[in-house]
mmCIF file with all atom_site columns, C-alpha atoms and ligand atoms in Angstrom:
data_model
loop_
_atom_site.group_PDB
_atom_site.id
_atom_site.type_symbol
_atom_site.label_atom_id
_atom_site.label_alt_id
_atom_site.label_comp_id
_atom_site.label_asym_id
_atom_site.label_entity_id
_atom_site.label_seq_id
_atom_site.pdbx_PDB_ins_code
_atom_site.Cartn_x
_atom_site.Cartn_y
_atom_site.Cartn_z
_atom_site.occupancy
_atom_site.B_iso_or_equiv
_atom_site.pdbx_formal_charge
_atom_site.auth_seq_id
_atom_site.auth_comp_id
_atom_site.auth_asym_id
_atom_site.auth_atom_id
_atom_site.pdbx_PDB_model_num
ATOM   1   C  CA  . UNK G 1 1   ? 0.000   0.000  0.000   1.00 0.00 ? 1   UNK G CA  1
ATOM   2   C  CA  . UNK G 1 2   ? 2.516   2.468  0.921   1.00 0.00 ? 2   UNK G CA  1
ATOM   3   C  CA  . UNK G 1 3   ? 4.644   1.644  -2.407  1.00 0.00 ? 3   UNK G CA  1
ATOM   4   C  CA  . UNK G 1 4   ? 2.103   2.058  -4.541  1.00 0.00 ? 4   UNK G CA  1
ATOM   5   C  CA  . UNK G 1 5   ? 1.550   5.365  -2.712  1.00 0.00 ? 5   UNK G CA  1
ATOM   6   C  CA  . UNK G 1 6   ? 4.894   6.602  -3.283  1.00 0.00 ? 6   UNK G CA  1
ATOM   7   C  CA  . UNK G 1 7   ? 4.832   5.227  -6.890  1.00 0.00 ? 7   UNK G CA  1
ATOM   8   C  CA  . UNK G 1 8   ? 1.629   7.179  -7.474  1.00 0.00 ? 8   UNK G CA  1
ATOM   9   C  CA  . UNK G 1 9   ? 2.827   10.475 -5.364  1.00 0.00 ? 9   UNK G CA  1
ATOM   10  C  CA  . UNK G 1 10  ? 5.437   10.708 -8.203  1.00 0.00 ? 10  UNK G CA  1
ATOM   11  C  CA  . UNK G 1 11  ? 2.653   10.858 -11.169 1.00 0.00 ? 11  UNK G CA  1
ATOM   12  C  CA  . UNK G 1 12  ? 1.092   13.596 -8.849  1.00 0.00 ? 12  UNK G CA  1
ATOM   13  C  CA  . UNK G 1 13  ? 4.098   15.250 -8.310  1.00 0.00 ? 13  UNK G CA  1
ATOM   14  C  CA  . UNK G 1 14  ? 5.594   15.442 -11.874 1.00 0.00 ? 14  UNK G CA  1
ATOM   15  C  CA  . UNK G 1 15  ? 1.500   16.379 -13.121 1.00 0.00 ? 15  UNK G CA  1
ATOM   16  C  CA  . UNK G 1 16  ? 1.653   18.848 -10.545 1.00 0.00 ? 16  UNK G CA  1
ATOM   17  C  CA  . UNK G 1 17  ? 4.232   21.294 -12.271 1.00 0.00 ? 17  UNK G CA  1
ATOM   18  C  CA  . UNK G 1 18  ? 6.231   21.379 -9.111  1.00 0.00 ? 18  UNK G CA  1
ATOM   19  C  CA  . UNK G 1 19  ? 8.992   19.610 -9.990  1.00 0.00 ? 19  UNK G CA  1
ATOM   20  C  CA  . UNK G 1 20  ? 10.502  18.629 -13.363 1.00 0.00 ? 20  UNK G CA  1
ATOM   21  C  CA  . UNK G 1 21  ? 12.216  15.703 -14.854 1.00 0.00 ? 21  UNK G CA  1
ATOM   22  C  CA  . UNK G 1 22  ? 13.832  13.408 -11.791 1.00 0.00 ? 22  UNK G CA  1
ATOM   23  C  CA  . UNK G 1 23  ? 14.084  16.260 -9.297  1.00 0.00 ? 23  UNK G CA  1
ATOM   24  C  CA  . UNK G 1 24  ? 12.382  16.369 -5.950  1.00 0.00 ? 24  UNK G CA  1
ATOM   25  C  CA  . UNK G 1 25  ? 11.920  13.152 -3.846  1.00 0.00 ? 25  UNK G CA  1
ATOM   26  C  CA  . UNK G 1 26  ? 9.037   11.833 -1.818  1.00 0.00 ? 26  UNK G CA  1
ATOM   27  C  CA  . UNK G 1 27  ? 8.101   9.436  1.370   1.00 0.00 ? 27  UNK G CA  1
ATOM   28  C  CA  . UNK G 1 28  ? 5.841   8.112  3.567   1.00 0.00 ? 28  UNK G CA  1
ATOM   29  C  CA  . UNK G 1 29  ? 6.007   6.695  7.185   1.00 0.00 ? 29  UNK G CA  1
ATOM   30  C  CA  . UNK G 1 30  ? 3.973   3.909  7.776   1.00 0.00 ? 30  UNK G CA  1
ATOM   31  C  CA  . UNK G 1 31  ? 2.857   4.823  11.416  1.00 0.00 ? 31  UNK G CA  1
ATOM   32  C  CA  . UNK G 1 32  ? 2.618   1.442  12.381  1.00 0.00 ? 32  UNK G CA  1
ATOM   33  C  CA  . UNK G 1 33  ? 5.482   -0.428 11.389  1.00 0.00 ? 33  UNK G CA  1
ATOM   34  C  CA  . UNK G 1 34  ? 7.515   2.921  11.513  1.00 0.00 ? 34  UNK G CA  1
ATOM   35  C  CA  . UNK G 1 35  ? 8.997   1.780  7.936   1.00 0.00 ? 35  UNK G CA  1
ATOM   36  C  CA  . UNK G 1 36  ? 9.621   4.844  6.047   1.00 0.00 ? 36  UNK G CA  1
ATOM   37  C  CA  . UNK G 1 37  ? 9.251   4.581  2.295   1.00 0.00 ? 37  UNK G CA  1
ATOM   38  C  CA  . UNK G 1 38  ? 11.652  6.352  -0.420  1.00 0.00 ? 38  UNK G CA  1
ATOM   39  C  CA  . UNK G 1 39  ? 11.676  7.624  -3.861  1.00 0.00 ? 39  UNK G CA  1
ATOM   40  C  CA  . UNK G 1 40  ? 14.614  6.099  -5.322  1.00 0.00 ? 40  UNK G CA  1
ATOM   41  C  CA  . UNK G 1 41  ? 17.861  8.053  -6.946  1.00 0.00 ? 41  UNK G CA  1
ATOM   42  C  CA  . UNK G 1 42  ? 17.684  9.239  -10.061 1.00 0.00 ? 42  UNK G CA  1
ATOM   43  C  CA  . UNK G 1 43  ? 14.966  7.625  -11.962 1.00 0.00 ? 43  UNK G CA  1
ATOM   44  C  CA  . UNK G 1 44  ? 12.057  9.530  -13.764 1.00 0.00 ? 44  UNK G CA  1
ATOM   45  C  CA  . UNK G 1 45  ? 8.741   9.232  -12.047 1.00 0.00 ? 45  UNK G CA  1
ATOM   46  C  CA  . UNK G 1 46  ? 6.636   8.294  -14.935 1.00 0.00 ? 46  UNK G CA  1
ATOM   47  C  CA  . UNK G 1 47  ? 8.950   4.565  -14.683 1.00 0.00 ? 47  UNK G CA  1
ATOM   48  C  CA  . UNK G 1 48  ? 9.163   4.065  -11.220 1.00 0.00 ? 48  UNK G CA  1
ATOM   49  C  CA  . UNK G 1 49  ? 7.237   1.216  -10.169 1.00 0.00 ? 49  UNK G CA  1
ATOM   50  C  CA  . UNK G 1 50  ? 6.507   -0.166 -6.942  1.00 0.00 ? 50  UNK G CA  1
ATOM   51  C  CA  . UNK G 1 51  ? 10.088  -2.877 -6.523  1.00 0.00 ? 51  UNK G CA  1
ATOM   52  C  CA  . UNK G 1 52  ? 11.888  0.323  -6.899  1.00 0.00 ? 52  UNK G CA  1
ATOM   53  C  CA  . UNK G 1 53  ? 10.982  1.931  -3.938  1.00 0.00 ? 53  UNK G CA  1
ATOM   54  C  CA  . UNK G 1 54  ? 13.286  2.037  -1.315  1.00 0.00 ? 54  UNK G CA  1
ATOM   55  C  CA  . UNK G 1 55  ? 12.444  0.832  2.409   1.00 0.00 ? 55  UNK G CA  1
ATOM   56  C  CA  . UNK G 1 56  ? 14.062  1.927  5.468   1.00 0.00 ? 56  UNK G CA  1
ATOM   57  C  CA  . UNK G 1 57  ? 13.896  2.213  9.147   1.00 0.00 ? 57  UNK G CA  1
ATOM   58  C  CA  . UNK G 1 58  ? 14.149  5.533  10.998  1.00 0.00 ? 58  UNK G CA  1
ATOM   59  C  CA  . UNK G 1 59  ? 18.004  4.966  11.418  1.00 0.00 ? 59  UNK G CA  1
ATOM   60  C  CA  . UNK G 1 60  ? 18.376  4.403  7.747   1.00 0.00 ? 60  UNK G CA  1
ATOM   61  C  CA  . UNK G 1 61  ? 19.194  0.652  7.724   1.00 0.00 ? 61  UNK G CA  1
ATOM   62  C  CA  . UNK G 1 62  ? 17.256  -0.997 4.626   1.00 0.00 ? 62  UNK G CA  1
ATOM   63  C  CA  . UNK G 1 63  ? 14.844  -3.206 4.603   1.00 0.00 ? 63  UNK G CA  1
ATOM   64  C  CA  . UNK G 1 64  ? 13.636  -3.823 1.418   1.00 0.00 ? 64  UNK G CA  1
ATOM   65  C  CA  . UNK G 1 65  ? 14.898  -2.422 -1.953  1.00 0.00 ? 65  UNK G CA  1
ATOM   66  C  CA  . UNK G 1 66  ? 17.365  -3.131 -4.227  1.00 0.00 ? 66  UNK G CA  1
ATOM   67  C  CA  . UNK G 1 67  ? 17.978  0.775  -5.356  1.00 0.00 ? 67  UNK G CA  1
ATOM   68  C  CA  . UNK G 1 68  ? 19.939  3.469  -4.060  1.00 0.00 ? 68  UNK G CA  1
ATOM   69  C  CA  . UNK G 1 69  ? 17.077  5.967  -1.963  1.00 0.00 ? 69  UNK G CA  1
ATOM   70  C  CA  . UNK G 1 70  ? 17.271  9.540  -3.270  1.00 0.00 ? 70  UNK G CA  1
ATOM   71  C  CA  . UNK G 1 71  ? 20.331  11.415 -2.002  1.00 0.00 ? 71  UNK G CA  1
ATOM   72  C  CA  . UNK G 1 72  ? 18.157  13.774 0.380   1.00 0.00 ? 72  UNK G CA  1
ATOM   73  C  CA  . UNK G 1 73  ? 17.010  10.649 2.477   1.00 0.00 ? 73  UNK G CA  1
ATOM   74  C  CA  . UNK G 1 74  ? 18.670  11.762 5.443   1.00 0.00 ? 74  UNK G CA  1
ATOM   75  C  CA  . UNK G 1 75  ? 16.655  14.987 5.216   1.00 0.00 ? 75  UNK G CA  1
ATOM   76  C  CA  . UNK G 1 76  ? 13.722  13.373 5.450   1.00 0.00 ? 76  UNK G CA  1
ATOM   77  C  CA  . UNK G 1 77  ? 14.796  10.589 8.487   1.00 0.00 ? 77  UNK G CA  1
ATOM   78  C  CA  . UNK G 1 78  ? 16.207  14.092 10.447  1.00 0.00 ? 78  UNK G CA  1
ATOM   79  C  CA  . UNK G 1 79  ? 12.344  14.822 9.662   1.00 0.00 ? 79  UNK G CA  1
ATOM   80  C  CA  . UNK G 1 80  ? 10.566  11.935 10.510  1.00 0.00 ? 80  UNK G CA  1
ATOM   81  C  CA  . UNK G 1 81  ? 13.069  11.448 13.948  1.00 0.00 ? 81  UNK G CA  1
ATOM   82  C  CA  . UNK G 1 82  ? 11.781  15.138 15.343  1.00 0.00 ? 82  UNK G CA  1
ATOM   83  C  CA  . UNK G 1 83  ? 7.950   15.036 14.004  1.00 0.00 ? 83  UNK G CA  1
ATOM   84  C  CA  . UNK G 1 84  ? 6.139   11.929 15.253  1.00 0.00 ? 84  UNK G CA  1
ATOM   85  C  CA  . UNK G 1 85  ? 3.186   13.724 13.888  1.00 0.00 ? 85  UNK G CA  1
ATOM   86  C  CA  . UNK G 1 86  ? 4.835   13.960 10.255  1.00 0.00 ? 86  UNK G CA  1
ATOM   87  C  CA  . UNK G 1 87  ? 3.839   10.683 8.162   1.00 0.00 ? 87  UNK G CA  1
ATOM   88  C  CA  . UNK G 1 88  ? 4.842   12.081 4.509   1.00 0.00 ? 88  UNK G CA  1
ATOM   89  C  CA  . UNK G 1 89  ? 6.745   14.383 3.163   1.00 0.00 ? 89  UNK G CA  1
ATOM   90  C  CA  . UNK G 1 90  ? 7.296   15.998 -0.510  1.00 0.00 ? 90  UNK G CA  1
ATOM   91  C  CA  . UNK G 1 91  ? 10.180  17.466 -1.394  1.00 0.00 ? 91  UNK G CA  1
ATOM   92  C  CA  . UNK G 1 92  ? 9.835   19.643 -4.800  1.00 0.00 ? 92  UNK G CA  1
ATOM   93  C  CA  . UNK G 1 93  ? 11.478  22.506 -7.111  1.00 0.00 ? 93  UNK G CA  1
ATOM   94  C  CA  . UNK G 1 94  ? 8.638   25.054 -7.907  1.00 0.00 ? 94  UNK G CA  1
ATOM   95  C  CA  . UNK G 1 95  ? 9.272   28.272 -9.593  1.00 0.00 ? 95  UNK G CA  1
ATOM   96  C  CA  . UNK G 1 96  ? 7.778   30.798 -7.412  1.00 0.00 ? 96  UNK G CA  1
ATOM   97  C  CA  . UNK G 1 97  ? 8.725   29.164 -4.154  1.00 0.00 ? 97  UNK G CA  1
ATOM   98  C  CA  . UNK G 1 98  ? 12.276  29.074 -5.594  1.00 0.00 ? 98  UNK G CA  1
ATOM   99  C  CA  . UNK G 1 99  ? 12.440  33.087 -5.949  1.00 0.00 ? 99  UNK G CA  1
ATOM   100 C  CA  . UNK G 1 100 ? 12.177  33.319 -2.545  1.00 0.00 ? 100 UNK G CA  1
ATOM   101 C  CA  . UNK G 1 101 ? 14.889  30.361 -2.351  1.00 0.00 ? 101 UNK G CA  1
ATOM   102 C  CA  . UNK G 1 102 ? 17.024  31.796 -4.252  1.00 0.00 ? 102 UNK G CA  1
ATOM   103 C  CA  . UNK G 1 103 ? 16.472  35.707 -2.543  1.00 0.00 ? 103 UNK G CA  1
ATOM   104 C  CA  . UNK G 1 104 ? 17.003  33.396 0.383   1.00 0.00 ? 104 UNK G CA  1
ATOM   105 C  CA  . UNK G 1 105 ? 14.001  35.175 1.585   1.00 0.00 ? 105 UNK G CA  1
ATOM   106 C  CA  . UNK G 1 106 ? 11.149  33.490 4.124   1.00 0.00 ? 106 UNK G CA  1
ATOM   107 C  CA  . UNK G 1 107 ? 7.597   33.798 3.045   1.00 0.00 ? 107 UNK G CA  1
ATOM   108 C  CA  . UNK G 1 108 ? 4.952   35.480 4.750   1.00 0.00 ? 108 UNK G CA  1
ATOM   109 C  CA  . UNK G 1 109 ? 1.068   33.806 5.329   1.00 0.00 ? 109 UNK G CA  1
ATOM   110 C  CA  . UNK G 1 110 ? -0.365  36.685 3.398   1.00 0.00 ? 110 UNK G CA  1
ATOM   111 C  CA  . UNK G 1 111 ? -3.496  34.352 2.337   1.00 0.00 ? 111 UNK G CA  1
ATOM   112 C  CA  . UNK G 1 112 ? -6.113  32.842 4.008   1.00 0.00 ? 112 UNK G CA  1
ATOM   113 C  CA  . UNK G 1 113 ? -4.951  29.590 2.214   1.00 0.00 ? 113 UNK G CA  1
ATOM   114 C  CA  . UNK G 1 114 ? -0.939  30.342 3.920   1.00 0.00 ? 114 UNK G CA  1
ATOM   115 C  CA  . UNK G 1 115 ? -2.678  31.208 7.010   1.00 0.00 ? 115 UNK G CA  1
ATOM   116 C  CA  . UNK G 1 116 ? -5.168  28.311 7.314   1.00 0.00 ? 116 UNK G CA  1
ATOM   117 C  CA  . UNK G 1 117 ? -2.656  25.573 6.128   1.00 0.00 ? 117 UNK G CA  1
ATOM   118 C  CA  . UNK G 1 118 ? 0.920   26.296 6.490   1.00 0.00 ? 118 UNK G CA  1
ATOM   119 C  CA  . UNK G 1 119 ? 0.317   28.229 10.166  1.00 0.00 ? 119 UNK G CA  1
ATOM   120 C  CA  . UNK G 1 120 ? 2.805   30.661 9.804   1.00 0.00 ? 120 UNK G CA  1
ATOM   121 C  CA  . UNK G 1 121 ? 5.646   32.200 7.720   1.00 0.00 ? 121 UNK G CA  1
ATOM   122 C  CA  . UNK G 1 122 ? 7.698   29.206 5.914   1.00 0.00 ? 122 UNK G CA  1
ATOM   123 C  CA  . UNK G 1 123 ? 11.365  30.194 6.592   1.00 0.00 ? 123 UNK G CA  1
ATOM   124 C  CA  . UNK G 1 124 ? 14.557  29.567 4.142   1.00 0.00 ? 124 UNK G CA  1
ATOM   125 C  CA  . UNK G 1 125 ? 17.053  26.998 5.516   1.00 0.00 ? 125 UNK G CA  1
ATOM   126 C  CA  . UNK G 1 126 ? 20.553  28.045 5.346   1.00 0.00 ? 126 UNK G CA  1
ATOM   127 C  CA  . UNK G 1 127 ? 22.340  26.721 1.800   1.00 0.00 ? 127 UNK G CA  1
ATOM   128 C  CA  . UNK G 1 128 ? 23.478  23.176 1.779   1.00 0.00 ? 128 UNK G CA  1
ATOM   129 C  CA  . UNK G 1 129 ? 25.122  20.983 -1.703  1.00 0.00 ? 129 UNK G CA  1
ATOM   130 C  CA  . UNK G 1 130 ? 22.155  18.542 -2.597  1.00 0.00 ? 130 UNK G CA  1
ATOM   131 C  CA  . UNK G 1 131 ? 22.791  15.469 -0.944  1.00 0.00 ? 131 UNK G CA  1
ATOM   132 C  CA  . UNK G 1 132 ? 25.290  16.753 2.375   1.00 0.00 ? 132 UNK G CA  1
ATOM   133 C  CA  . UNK G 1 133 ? 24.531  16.575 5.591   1.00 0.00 ? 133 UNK G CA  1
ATOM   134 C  CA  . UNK G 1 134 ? 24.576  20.273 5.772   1.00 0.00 ? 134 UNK G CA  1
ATOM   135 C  CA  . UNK G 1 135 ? 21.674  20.362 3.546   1.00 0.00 ? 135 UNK G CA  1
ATOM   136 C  CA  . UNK G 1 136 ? 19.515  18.224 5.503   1.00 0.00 ? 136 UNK G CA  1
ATOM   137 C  CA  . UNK G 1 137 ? 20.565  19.201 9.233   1.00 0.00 ? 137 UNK G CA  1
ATOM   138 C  CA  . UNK G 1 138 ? 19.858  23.017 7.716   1.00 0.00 ? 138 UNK G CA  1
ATOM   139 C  CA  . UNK G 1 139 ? 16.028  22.097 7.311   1.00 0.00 ? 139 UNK G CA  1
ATOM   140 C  CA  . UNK G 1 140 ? 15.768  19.793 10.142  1.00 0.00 ? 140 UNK G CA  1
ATOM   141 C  CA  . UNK G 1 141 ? 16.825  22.517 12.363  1.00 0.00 ? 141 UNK G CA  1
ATOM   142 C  CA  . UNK G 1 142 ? 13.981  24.781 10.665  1.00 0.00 ? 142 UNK G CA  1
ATOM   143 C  CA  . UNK G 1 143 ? 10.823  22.123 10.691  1.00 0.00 ? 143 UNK G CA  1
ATOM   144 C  CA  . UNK G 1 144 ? 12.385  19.680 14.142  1.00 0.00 ? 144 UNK G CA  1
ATOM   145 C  CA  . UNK G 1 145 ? 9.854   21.306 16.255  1.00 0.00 ? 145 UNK G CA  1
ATOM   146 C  CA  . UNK G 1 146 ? 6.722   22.776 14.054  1.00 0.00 ? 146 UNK G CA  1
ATOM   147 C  CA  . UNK G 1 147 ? 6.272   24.006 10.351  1.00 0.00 ? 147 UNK G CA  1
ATOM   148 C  CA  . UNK G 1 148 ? 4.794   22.249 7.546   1.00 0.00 ? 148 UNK G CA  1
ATOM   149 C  CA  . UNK G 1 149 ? 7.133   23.604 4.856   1.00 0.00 ? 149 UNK G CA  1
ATOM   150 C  CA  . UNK G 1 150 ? 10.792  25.318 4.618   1.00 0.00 ? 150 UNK G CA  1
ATOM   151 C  CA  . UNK G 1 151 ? 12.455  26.774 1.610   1.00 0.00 ? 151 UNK G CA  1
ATOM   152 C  CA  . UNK G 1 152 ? 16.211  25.136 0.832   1.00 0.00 ? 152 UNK G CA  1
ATOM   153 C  CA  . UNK G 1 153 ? 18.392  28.066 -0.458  1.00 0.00 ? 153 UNK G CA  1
ATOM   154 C  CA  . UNK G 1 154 ? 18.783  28.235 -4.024  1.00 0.00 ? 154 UNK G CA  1
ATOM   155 C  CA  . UNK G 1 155 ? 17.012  25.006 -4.367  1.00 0.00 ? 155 UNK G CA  1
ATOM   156 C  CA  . UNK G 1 156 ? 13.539  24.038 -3.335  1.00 0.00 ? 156 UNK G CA  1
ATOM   157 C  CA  . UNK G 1 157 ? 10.656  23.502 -1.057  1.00 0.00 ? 157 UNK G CA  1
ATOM   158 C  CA  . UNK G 1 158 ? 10.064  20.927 1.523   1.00 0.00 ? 158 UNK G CA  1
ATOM   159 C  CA  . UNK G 1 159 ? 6.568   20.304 2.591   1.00 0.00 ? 159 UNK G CA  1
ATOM   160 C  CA  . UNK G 1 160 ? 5.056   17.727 5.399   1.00 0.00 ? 160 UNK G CA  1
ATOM   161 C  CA  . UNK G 1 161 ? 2.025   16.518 6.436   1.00 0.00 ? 161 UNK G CA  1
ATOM   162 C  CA  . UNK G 1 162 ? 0.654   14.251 8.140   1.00 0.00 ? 162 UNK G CA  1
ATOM   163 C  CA  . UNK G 1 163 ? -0.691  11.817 5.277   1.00 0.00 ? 163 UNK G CA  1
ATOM   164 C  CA  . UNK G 1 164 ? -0.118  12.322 1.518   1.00 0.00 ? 164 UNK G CA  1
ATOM   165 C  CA  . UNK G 1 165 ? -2.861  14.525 0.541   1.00 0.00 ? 165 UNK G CA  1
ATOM   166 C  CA  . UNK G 1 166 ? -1.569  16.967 3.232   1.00 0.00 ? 166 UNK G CA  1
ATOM   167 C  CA  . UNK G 1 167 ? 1.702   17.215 1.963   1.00 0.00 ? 167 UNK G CA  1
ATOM   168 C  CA  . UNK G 1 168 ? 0.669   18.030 -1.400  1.00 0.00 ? 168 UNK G CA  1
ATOM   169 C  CA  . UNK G 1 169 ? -1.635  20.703 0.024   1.00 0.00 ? 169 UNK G CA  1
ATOM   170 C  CA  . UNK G 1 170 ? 0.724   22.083 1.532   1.00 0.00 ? 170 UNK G CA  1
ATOM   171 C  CA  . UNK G 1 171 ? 3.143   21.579 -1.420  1.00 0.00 ? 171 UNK G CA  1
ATOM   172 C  CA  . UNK G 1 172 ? 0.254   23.629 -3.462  1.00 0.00 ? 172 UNK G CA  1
ATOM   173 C  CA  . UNK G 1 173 ? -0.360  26.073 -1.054  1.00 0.00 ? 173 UNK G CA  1
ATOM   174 C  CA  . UNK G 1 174 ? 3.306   27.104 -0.915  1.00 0.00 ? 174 UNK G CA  1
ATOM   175 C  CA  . UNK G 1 175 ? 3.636   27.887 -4.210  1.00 0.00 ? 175 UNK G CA  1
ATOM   176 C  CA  . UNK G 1 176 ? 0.471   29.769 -4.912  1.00 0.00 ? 176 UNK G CA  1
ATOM   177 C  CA  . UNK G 1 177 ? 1.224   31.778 -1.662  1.00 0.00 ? 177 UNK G CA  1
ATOM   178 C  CA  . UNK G 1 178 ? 4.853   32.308 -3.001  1.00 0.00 ? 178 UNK G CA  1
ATOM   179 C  CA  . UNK G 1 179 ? 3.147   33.386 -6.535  1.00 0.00 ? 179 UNK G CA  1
ATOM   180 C  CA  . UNK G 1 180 ? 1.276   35.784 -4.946  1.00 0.00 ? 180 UNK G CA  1
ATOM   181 C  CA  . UNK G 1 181 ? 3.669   37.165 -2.708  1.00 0.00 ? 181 UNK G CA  1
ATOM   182 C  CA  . UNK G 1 182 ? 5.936   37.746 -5.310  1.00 0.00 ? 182 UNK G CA  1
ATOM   183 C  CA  . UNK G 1 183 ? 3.133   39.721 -7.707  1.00 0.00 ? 183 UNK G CA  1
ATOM   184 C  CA  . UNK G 1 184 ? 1.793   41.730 -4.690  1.00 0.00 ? 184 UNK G CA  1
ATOM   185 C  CA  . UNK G 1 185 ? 5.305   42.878 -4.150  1.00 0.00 ? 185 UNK G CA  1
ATOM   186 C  CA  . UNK G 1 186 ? 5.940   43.859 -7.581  1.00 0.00 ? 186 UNK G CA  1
ATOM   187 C  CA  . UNK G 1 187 ? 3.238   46.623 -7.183  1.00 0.00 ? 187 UNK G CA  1
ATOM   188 C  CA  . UNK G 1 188 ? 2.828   47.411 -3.306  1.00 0.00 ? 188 UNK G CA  1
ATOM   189 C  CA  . UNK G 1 189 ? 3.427   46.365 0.041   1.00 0.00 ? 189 UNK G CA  1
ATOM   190 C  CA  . UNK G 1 190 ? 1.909   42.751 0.791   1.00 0.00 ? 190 UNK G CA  1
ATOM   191 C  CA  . UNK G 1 191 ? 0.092   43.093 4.276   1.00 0.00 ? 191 UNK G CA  1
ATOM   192 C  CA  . UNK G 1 192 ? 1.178   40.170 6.650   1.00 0.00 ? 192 UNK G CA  1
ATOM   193 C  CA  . UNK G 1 193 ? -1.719  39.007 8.571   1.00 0.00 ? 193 UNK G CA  1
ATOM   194 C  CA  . UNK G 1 194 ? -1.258  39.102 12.629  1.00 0.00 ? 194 UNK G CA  1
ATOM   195 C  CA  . UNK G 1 195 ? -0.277  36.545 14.727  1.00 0.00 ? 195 UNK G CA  1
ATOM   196 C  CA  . UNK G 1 196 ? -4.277  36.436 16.381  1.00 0.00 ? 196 UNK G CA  1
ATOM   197 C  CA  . UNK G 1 197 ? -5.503  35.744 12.783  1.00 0.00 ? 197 UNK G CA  1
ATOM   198 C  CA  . UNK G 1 198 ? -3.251  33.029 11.447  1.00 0.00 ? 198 UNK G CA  1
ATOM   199 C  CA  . UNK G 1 199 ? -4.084  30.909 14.851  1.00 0.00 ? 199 UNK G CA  1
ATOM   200 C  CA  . UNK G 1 200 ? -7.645  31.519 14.044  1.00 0.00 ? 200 UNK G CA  1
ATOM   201 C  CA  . UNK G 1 201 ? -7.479  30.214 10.596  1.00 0.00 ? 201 UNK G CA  1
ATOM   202 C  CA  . UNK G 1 202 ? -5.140  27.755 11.255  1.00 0.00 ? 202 UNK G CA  1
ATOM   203 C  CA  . UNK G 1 203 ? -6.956  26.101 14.460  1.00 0.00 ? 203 UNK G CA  1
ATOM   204 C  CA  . UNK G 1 204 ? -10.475 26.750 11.973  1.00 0.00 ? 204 UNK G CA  1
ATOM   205 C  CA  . UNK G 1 205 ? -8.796  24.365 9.313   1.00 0.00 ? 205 UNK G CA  1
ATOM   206 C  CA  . UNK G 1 206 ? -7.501  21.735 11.365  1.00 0.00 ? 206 UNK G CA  1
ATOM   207 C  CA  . UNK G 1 207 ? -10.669 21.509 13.670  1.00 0.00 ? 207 UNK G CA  1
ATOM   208 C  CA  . UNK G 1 208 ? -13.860 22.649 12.331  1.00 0.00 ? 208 UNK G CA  1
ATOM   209 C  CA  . UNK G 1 209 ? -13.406 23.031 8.590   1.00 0.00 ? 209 UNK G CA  1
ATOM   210 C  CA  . UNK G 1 210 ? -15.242 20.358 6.470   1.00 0.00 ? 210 UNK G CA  1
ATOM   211 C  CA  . UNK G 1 211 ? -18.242 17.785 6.751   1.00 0.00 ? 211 UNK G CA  1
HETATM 212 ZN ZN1 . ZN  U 2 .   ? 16.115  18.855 -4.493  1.00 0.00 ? 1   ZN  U ZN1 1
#
């Protein structure tokens, strides 16, 4: 079940727009058995099938798979290891999030959508080369204790939740906030809501919103 949910996640992820080509990586924690579930290395989404996917315990040792996992998988154990209430997380390279990556620049909840989902600004992790330890322990020390997304400098987006659907919420979310952000700032002054109103949204979606 959780393969073909990471072997799905990648169709989603490459229709999304979010990421092209083999870029970005996804996984899922199976709450129970606390197996975590990998994209593997390097191989376009639209081939992947479900004996590719990598399967590993929090401390990295592998227990199934005969592929390399992608190269960020110790960004996502750092992840999993701090946020017992994480179960999947989607890592991705979208355009407008990545002007803010690049500007190294956090991003404001200046929507109801940023406010209601992502709970508060998403902050830029300090740069790290794909694939070091200093790129993963740079976002670990941004999302260890709350967050649902960080930018990586001059590199991408990282966005958790706590099933699949919510990470790609979040994943969308992001982005349309960062799209916004960025028009709103070509012409004015974006207004940032207060701290009062984000809690209010934020506790609204989590709690009440929906049947
Ligand atoms: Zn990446």
């Amino acid at each position: 079940m959780y393969k073909k949910l990471i072997v799905d996640s990648g169709i989603r992820m490459l229709h999304s727009g979010l990421t092209v080509e083999t870029w970005g990586n996804i996984s899922a924690r199976d709450p129970k058995s606390g197996f975590i579930y990998l994209t593997p290395s390097g191989m376009q989404y639209n081939v992947i099938n479900e004996d590719d996917i990598v399967v590993v315990k929090e401390d990295g040792t592998i227990v199934e798979g005969t592929r390399k996992p992608t190269i960020e998988t110790d960004l996502h154990l750092g992840i999993y290891r701090h946020r017992k209430d994480i179960n999947a997380i989607v890592h991705t390279h979208p355009i407008y999030s990545q002007v803010f990556a690049v500007l190294r620049q956090d991003i404001p909840p200046i929507i109801d959508e940023a406010a209601q989902i992502l709970g508060g600004p998403v902050k830029c992790a300090k740069y790290g080369l794909p694939g070091t330890d200093e790129l993963a322990i740079n976002c670990v020390t941004i999302l260890k204790d709350s967050g649902y997304a960080c930018l990586l400098a001059n590199h991408g987006a990282v966005c958790l939740g706590m099933d699949m659907d919510m990470a790609f919420k979040v994943s969308a979310v992001l982005e349309m906030t960062a799209q916004i952000y960025l028009l709103a700032r070509s012409i004015g002054k974006p207004v940032v809501f207060d701290q009062k109103e984000i809690d209010f949204m934020h506790d609204f979606a989590y709690h009440h919103y929906g049947q």
